[in-house]
XYZ file of C-alpha atoms in Angstrom:
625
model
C -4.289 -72.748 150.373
C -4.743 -76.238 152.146
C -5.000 -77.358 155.522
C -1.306 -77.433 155.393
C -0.537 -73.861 154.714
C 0.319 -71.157 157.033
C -3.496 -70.733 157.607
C -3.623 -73.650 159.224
C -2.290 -72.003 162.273
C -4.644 -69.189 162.536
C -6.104 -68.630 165.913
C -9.328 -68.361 164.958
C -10.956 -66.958 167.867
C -14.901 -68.097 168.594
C -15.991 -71.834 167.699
C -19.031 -70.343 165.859
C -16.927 -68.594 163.140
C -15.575 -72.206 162.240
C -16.138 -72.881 158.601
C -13.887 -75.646 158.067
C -12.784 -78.825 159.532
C -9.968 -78.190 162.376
C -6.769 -79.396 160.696
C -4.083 -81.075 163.169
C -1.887 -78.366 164.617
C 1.766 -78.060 162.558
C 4.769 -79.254 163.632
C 6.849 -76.487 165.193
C 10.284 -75.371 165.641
C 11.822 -72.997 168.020
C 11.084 -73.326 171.459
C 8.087 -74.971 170.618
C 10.103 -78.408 169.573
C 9.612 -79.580 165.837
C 10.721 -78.977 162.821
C 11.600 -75.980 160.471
C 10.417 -75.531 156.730
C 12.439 -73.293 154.313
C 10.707 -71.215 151.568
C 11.817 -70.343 148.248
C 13.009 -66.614 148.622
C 10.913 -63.816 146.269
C 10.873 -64.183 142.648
C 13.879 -62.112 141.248
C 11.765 -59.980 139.599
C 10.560 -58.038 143.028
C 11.799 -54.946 143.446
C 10.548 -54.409 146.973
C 12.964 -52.685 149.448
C 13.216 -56.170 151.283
C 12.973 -58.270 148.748
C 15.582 -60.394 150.026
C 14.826 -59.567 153.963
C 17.969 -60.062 156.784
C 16.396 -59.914 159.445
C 12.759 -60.475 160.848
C 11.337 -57.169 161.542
C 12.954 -56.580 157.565
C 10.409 -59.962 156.833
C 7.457 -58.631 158.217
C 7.841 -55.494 156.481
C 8.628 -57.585 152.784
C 5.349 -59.414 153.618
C 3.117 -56.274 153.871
C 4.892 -54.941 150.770
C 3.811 -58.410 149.056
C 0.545 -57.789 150.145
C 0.494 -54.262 148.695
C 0.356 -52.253 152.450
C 1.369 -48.872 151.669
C 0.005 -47.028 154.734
C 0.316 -47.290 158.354
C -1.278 -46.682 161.580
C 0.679 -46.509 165.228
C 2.933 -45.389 167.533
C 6.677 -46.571 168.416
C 8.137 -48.168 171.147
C 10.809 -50.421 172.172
C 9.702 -53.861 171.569
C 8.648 -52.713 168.116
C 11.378 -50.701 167.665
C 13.110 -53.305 164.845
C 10.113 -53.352 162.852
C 9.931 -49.109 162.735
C 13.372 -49.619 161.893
C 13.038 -51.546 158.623
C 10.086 -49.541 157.890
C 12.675 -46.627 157.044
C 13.813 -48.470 153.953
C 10.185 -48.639 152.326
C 8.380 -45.991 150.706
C 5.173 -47.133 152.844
C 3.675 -43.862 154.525
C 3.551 -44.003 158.645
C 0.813 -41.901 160.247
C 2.718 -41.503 163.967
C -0.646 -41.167 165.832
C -1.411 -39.988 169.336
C -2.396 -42.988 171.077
C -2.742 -46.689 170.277
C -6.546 -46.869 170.497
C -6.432 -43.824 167.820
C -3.962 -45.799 165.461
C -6.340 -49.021 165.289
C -9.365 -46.652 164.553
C -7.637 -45.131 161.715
C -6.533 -48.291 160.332
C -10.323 -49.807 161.071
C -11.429 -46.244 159.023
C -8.986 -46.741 156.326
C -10.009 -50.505 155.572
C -13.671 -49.231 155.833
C -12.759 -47.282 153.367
C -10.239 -48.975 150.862
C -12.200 -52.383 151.038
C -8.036 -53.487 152.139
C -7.263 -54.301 155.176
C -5.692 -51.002 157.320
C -2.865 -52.085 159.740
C -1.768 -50.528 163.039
C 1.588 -50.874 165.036
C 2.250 -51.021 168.687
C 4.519 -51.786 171.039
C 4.288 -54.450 174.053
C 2.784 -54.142 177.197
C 0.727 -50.764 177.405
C 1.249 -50.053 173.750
C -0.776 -53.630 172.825
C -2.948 -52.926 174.949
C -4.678 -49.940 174.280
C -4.999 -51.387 170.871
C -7.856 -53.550 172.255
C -10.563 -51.324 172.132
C -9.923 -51.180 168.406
C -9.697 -54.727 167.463
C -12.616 -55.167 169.300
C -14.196 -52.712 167.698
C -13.116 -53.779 164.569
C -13.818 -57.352 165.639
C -17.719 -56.575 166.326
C -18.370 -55.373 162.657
C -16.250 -57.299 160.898
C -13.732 -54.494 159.432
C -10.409 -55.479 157.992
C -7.714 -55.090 160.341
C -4.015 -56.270 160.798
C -1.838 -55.352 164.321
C 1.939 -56.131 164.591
C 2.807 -55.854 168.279
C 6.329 -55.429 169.737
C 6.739 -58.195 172.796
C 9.646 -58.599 175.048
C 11.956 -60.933 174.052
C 11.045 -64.581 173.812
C 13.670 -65.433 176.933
C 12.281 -63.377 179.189
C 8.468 -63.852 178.610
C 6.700 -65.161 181.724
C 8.910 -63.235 183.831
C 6.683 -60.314 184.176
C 9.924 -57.777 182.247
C 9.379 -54.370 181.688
C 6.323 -53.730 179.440
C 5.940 -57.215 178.967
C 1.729 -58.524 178.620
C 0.017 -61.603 177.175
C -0.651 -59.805 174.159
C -2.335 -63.134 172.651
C -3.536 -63.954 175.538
C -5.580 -60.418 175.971
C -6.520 -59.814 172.198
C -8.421 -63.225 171.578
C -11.671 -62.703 172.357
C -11.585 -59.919 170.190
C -9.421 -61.129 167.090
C -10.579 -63.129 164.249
C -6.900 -65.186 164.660
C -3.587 -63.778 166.485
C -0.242 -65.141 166.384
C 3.150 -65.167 168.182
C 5.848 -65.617 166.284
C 8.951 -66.873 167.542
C 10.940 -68.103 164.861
C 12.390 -64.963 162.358
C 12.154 -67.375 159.425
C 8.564 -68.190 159.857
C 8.045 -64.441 160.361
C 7.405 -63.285 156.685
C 4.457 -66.140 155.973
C 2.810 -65.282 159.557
C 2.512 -61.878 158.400
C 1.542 -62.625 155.388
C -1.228 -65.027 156.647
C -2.717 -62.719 158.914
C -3.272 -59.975 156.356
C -4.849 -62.492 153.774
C -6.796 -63.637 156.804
C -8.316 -60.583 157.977
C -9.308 -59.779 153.748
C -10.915 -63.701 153.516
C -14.418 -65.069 154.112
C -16.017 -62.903 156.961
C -13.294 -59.876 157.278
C -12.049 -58.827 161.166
C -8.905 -58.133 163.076
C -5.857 -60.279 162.881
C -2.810 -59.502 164.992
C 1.138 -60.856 164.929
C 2.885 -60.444 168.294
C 6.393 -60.042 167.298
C 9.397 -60.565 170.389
C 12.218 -58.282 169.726
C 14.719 -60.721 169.579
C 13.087 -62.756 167.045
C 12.429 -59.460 164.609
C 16.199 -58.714 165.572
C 17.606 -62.450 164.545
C 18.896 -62.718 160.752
C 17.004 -64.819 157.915
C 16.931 -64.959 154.921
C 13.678 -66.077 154.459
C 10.884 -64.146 152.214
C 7.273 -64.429 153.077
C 5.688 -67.078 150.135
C 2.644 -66.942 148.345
C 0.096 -69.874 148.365
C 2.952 -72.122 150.031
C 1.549 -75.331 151.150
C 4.202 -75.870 153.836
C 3.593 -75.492 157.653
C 4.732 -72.113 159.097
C 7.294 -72.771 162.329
C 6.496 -70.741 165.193
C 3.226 -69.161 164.537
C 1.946 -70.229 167.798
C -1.707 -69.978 167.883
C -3.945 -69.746 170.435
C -7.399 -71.651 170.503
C -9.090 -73.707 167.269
C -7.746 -73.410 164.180
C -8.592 -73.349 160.708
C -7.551 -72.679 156.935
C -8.733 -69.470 155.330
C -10.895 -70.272 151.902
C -8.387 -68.991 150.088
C -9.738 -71.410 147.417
C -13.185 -69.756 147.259
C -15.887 -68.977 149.237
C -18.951 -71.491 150.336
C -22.136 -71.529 147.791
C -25.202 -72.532 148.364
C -26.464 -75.400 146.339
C -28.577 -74.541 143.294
C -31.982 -75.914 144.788
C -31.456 -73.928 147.786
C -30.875 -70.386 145.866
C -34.275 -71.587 143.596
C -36.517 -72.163 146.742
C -35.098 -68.753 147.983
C -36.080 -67.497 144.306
C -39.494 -69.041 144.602
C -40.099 -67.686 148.064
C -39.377 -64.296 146.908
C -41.040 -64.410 143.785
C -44.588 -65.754 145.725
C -44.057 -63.308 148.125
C -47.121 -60.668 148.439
C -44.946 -57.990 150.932
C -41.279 -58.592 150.310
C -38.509 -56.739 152.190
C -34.860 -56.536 151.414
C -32.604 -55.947 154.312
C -28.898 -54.806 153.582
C -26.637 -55.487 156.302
C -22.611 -54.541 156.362
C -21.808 -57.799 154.395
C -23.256 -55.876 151.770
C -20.437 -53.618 151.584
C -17.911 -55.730 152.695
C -18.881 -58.147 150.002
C -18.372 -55.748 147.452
C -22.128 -56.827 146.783
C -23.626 -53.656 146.217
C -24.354 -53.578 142.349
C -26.062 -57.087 142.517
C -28.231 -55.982 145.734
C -29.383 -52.793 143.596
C -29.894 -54.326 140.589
C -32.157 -56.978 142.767
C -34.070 -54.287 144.239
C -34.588 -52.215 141.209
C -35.290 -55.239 138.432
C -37.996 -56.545 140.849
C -38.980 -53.118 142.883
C -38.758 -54.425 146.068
C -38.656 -51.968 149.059
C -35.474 -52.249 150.782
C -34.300 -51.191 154.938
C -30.709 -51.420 155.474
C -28.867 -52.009 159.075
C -26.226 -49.010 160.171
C -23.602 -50.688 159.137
C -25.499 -51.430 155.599
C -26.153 -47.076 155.322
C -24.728 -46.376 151.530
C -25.230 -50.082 150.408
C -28.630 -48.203 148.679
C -29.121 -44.714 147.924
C -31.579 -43.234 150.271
C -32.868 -40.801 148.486
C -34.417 -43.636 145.872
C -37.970 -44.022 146.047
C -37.648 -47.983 146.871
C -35.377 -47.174 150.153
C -37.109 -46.671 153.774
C -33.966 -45.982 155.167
C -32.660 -48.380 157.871
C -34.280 -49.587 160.369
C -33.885 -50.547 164.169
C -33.564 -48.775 167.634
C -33.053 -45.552 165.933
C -34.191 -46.468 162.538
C -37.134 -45.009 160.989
C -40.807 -45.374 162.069
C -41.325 -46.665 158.353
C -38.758 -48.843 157.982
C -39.666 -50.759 161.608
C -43.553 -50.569 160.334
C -42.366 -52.636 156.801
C -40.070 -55.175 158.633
C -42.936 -55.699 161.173
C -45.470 -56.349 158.555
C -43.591 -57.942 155.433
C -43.880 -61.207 154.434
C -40.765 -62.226 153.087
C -37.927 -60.853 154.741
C -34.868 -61.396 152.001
C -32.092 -60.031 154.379
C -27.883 -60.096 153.142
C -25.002 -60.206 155.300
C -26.382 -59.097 158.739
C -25.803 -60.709 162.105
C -29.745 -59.770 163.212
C -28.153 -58.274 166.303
C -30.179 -56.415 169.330
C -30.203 -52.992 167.841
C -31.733 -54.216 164.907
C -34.172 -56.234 165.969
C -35.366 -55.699 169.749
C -37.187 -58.803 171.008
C -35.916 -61.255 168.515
C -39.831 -62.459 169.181
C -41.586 -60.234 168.115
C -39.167 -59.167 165.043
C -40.797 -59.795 161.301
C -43.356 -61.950 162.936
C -45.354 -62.717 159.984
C -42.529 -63.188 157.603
C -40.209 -65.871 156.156
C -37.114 -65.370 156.319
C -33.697 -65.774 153.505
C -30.811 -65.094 154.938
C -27.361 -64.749 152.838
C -23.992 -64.477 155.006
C -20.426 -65.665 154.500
C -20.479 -66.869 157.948
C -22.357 -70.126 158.212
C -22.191 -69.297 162.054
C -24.953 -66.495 162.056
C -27.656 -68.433 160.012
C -30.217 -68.989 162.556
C -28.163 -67.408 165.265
C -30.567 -64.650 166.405
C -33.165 -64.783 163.706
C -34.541 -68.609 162.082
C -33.955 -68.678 158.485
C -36.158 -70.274 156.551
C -33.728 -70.109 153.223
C -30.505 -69.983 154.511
C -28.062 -69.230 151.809
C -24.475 -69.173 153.251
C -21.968 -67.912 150.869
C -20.297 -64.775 149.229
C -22.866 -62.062 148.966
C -22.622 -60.821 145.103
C -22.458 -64.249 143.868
C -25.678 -65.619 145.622
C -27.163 -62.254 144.814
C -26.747 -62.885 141.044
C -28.187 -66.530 141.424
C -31.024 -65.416 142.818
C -31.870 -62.734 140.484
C -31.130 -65.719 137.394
C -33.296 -68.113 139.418
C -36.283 -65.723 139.949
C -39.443 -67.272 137.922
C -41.174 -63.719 138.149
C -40.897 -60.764 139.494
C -43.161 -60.155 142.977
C -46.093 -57.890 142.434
C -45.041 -55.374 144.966
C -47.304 -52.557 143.497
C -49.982 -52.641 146.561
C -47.460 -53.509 149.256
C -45.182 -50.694 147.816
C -47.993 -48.095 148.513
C -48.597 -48.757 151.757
C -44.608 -48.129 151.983
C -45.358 -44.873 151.118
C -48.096 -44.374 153.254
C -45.781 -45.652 156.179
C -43.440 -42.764 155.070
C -45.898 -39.973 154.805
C -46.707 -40.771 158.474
C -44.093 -41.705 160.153
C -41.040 -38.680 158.908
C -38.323 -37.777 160.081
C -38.890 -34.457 161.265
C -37.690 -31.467 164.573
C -39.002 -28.535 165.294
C -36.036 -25.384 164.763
C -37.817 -22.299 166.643
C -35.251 -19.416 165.085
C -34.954 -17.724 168.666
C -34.021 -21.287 170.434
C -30.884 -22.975 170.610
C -29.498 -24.309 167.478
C -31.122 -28.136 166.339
C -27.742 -30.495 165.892
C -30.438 -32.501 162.745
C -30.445 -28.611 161.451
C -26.749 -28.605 161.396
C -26.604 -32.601 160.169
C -28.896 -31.435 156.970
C -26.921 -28.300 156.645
C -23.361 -30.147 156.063
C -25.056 -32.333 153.504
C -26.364 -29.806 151.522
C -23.029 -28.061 151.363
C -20.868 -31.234 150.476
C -20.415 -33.556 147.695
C -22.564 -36.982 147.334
C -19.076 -38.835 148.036
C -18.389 -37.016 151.202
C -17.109 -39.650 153.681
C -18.765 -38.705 157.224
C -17.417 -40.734 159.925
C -19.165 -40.026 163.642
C -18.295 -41.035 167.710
C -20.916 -42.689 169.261
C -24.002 -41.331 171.413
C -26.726 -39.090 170.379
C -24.757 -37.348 167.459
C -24.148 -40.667 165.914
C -27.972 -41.229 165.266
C -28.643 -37.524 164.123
C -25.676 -38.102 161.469
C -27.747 -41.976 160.206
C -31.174 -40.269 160.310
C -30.570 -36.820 158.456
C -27.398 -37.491 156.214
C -28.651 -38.764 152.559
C -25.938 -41.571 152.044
C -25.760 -42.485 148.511
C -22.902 -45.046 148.366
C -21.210 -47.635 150.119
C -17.974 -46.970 152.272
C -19.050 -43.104 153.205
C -20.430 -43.725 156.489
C -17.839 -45.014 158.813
C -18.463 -45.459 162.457
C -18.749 -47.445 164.804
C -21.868 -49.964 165.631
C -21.366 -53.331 167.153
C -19.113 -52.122 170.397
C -20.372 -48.494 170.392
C -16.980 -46.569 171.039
C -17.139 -43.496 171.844
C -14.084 -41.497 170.702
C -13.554 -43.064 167.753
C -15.303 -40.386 164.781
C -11.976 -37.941 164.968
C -9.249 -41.166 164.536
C -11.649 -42.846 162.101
C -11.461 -39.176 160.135
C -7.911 -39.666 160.072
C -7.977 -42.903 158.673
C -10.416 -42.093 155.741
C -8.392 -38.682 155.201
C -5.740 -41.290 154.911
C -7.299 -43.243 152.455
C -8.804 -40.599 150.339
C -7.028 -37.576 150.335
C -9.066 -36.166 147.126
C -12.821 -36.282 149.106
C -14.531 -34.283 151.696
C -14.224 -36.083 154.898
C -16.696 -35.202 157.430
C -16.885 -35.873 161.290
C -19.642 -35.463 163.564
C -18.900 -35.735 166.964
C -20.411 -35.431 170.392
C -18.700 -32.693 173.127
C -18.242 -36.425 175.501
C -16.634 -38.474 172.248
C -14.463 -35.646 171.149
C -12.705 -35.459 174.529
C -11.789 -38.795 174.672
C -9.576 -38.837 171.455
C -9.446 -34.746 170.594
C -5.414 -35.214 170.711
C -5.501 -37.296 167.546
C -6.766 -33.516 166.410
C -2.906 -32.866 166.502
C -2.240 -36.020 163.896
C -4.651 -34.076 161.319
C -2.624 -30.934 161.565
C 0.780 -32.361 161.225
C -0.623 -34.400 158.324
C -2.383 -31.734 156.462
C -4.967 -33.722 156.549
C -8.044 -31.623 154.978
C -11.125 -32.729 157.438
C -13.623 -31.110 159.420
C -15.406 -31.855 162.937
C -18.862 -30.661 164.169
C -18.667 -30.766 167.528
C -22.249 -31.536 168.611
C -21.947 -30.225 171.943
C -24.365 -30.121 174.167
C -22.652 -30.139 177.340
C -23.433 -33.824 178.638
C -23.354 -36.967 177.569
C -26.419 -36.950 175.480
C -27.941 -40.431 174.591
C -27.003 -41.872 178.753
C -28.867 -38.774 179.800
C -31.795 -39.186 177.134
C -32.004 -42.771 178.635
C -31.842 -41.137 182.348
C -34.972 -39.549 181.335
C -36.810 -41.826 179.726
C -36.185 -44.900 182.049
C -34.700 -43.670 185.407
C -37.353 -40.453 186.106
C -34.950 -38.162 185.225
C -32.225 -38.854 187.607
C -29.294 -37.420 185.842
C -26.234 -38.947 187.560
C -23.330 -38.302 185.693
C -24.378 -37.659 182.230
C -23.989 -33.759 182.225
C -21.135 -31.433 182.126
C -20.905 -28.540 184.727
C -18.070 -26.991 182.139
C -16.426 -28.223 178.982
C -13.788 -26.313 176.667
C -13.928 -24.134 174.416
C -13.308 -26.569 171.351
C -12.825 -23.782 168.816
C -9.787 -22.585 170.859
C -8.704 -25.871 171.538
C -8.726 -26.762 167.626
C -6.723 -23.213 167.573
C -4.393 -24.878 170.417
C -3.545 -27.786 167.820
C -3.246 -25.295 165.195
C -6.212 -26.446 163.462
C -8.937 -24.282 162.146
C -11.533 -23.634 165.189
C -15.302 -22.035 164.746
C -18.039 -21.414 166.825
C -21.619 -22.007 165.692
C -24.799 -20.944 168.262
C -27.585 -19.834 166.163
C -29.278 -20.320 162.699
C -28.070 -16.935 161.380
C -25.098 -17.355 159.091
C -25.141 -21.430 159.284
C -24.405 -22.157 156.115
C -21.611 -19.784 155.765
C -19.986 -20.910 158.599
C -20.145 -24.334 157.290
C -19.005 -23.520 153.998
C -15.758 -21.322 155.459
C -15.017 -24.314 158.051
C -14.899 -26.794 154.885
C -13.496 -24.605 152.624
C -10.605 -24.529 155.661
C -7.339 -25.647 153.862
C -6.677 -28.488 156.453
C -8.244 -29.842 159.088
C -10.897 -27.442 160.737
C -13.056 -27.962 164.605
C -16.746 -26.048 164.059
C -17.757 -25.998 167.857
C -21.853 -26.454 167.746
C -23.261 -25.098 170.496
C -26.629 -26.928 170.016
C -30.187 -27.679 172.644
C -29.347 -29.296 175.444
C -32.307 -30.871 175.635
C -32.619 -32.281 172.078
C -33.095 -36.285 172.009
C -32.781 -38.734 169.278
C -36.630 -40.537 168.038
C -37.990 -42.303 167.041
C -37.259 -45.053 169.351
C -37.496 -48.481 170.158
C -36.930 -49.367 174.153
C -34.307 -51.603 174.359
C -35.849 -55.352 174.074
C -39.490 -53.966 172.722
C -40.821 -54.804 168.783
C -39.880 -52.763 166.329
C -43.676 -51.623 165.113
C -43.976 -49.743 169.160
C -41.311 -47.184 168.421
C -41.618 -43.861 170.020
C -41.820 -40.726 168.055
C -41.674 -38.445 171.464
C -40.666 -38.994 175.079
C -44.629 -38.807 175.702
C -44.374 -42.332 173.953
C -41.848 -44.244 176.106
């Protein structure tokens, strides 16, 4: 598209995420003033149940069928009402979910897992805005994710009506671009642009707010394709740009061959996956990188699966949690070749003292993170596979990596992962972690909440592939493992979907446990329960003498008779003996099953790095913090 399509009115929320020149805002009609543009209607050939829409909740739904949405996330309301409506005329599946913040983590989940962007519905006011943790969630590791939102109608916003909120207004900060529309024949191409918009460049959250009167007003106007006319009423809020629809930025050839040369001279090189991996659909290239050229590679959490961990090249991933081998080659590489990662906090503690005696390439889609946290010395900004391939053409030579790979080694010979499991002490949740791998297939998707559980899942879970671990990283939300299971349930029906979850993360969202059951959905939950909330009370110890204010739970439920309560499968697991079978009954469970994991209390997560400290002064016990 050009800087005339409907792209050109994407909100595009943050300055930084700019990657083209802000075109002059559109002409608009409606009760904005300006003009109105009509559109061709859809080719005759489409057979879509609105292929010639009436209304404009019947356009919005013709522009996700254009797009190829077949599944949806949410919960209905009034304000949204017309869009459910014309929804009944489409063969596109609706998961009716619990609660709002539960429909955007299934649709975050299902785009994690589909590589397509999962969509969510709400309606205004309260509906819209529980949706917010989820965009924001989705927003802080770049997932694919459209929102419709009901909204009052147009005439009475600003008048505080009944469930009426500045949905734009609220969802900004935390949307890659958001839209009202207010004109039903500019309806269809908004749509349409936010879910090509939330697919292009750097992926994230889009959302359409969508006044009732406007989706209830006729048109007969069908969402266009590539269209280089304005679209009326897509009211954007902040700066706003044109997706690269066209293609993506790439770097210029002498940049990729200094980046080749650098690698190639390099005497300890270290390839870093980040998410962009993934996202970018990069992984083939990055492996084929690594492997050609054996160079050791560390991924981020949200770059788990972008290399198999169980190949001898792989130290795992690296970070607060990360392993003591991976932190001990970032800290003493060379050359750090790192692709599609941000550099944030939990990666690299004091940005300082992180890969201090290495130069640095960095490859992102977003020109806005080169240098942001970590100086690149090579910045390469452009789409991940592609540069990958460039760089593996341009290479003069391979790296000799043979020394620098055995000292790897050494690093991982001293520095394992590794508990102690006493047989008459509580159960160990890694025990249980390493347990559920052994008894599931390499394509198991595991998707986790967010505390202590979360890190036992990363460290002792062998992820082979990209898109199985889905979870949550930049925002940390707890409560979102259980919806995110019933997103990748969603998505793929035909796999073993795992959740781990803490006792504090499963109570926040355990009603979506209800959405599994109606749907048949075949998952299962370890509940990781240790009575508290584990990783604030780990920290209470470590950093506030033990003062455990509010971390710990005089009483929880019984989750295996709550999972009964749904109608759900629900196990209880509180010793070694029999482990494996009751893992293998609870997955074996034809739907979705709750094993209730009665694990020690006092069991933390290390190694460690203290928030802000280098990476190479990680803490393999307490005794070390």
């Amino acid at each position: 598209m050009t800087d005339g399509s409907p792209g050109a009115a994407a909100a595009e929320t943050r300055e930084t995420r700019e990657t083209a020149e802000t075109p002059d805002p559109p002409e608009t009609g409606g009760e904005h003033g300006g003009g109105e543009t009509k559109r061709d209607e859809l080719d005759s050939d489409d057979t879509g149940a609105h292929a010639t829409p009436t209304t404009g909740a019947e356009a919005a739904v013709a522009a996700l069928e254009r797009a190829g949405v077949d599944t949806l996330f949410g919960v209905q309301g009034g304000a949204i009402m017309p869009v459910y409506d014309a929804l009944y005329d489409t063969d596109a599946r609706h998961v009716t979910m619990a609660h709002e913040q539960g429909a955007a983590h299934a649709a975050d989940a299902y785009g994690q897992v589909t590589g397509e962007p999962g969509v969510c519905l709400a309606t205004s006011g309260p509906g819209a805005t529980n949706l917010v943790t989820g965009l924001a969630d989705a927003d802080m590791d770049s997932d694919p994710l459209v929102a419709l939102t009901g909204q009052v109608p147009t005439d009475l916003v600003g008048g505080d009506a009944f469930q009426e909120t500045d949905t734009v207004g609220v969802t900004t900060p935390v949307t890659k671009a958001n839209y009202m529309a207010t004109d039903p024949d500019a309806v269809g191409d908004t749509v349409d642009e936010a879910v090509s918009l939330a697919a292009a460049g750097r992926q994230g959250p889009t959302l359409v707010d969508l006044p009732k009167n406007v989706t209830q007003a006729e048109t007969t106007e069908s969402p266009t394709v590539d269209d280089d006319s304005t679209s009326p009423d897509a009211t954007p809020d902040g700066p706003t740009r044109s997706p690269e629809s066209e293609g993506l930025p790439s770097p210029p050839d002498p940049a990729v061959e200094r980046a080749a040369r650098a690698l190639a001279d390099a005497e300890r090189p270290l390839l870093l996956a980040g998410g962009g991996v993934i996202a970018g659909e990069a992984t083939a290239q990055f492996r084929e990188l690594a492997r050609t050229h054996e160079v050791p590679v560390v991924t981020t959490m949200p770059g788990i699966g972008a290399f198999p961990e169980d190949d001898e090249l792989c130290l795992s991933w690296a970070g607060m949690h990360g392993t003591g081998y991976a932190n001990a080659a970032i800290t003493h590489c060379d050359l750090l070749f790192a692709v599609g990662t941000r550099f944030d906090d939990r990666l690299t503690g004091d940005v300082s003292t992180f890969a201090p005696d290495a130069e640095v390439v960095h490859v992102d889609v977003d020109p806005a993170e080169i240098s942001k946290n970590v100086h690149a010395d090579y910045p390469l900004v452009g789409d991940a596979a592609r540069v990958l391939s460039r760089v593996a053409d341009a290479l003069p030579a391979s790296p000799d990596t043979e020394g620098w790979r055995e000292r790897c080694a050494e690093w991982r010979e001293q520095y394992p992962l590794t508990y102690a499991a006493p047989p008459d002490e509580a159960i160990k949740p890694q025990f249980v972690v390493e347990a559920v791998d052994e008894a599931t297939p390499e394509d198991t998707i595991v998707t986790t909440g967010v505390g202590q559980h979360q890190m036992w899942a990363a460290q002792y879970w062998t992820f082979r592939e990209p898109r199985t671990f889905v979870s949550s990283h930049g925002l940390g939300t707890m409560g979102y493992g259980l919806p995110a299971a019933v997103g990748a349930a969603t998505a793929a029906p035909d796999r073993e979907v795992v959740c781990f979850d803490g006792d504090g993360s499963f109570l926040m969202t355990c009603q979506e446990l209800s959405v599994a059951v109606r749907e048949g959905l075949d998952l299962t939950v370890f509940v990781l329960n240790n009575e508290a909330v584990g990783m604030v009370r780990q920290w209470q110890d470590g950093f506030y003498e033990g003062r455990r204010m509010a971390s710990e739970y005089p009483w929880v439920p019984d989750f295996a008779a709550l999972a009964e309560a749904f109608g759900a499968e629900g196990v209880r697991l509180t010793e070694y003996d029999g482990t494996a079978e009751t893992v293998r009954a609870a997955l074996d469970t034809d739907g979705p099953a709750v094993v209730d994991c009665h694990v020690d209390p006092e069991e933390k997560v290390f190694p460690m790095v203290a928030g802000g400290g280098a990476n190479d002064e990680f803490a393999l016990t307490e005794d070390h913090l």
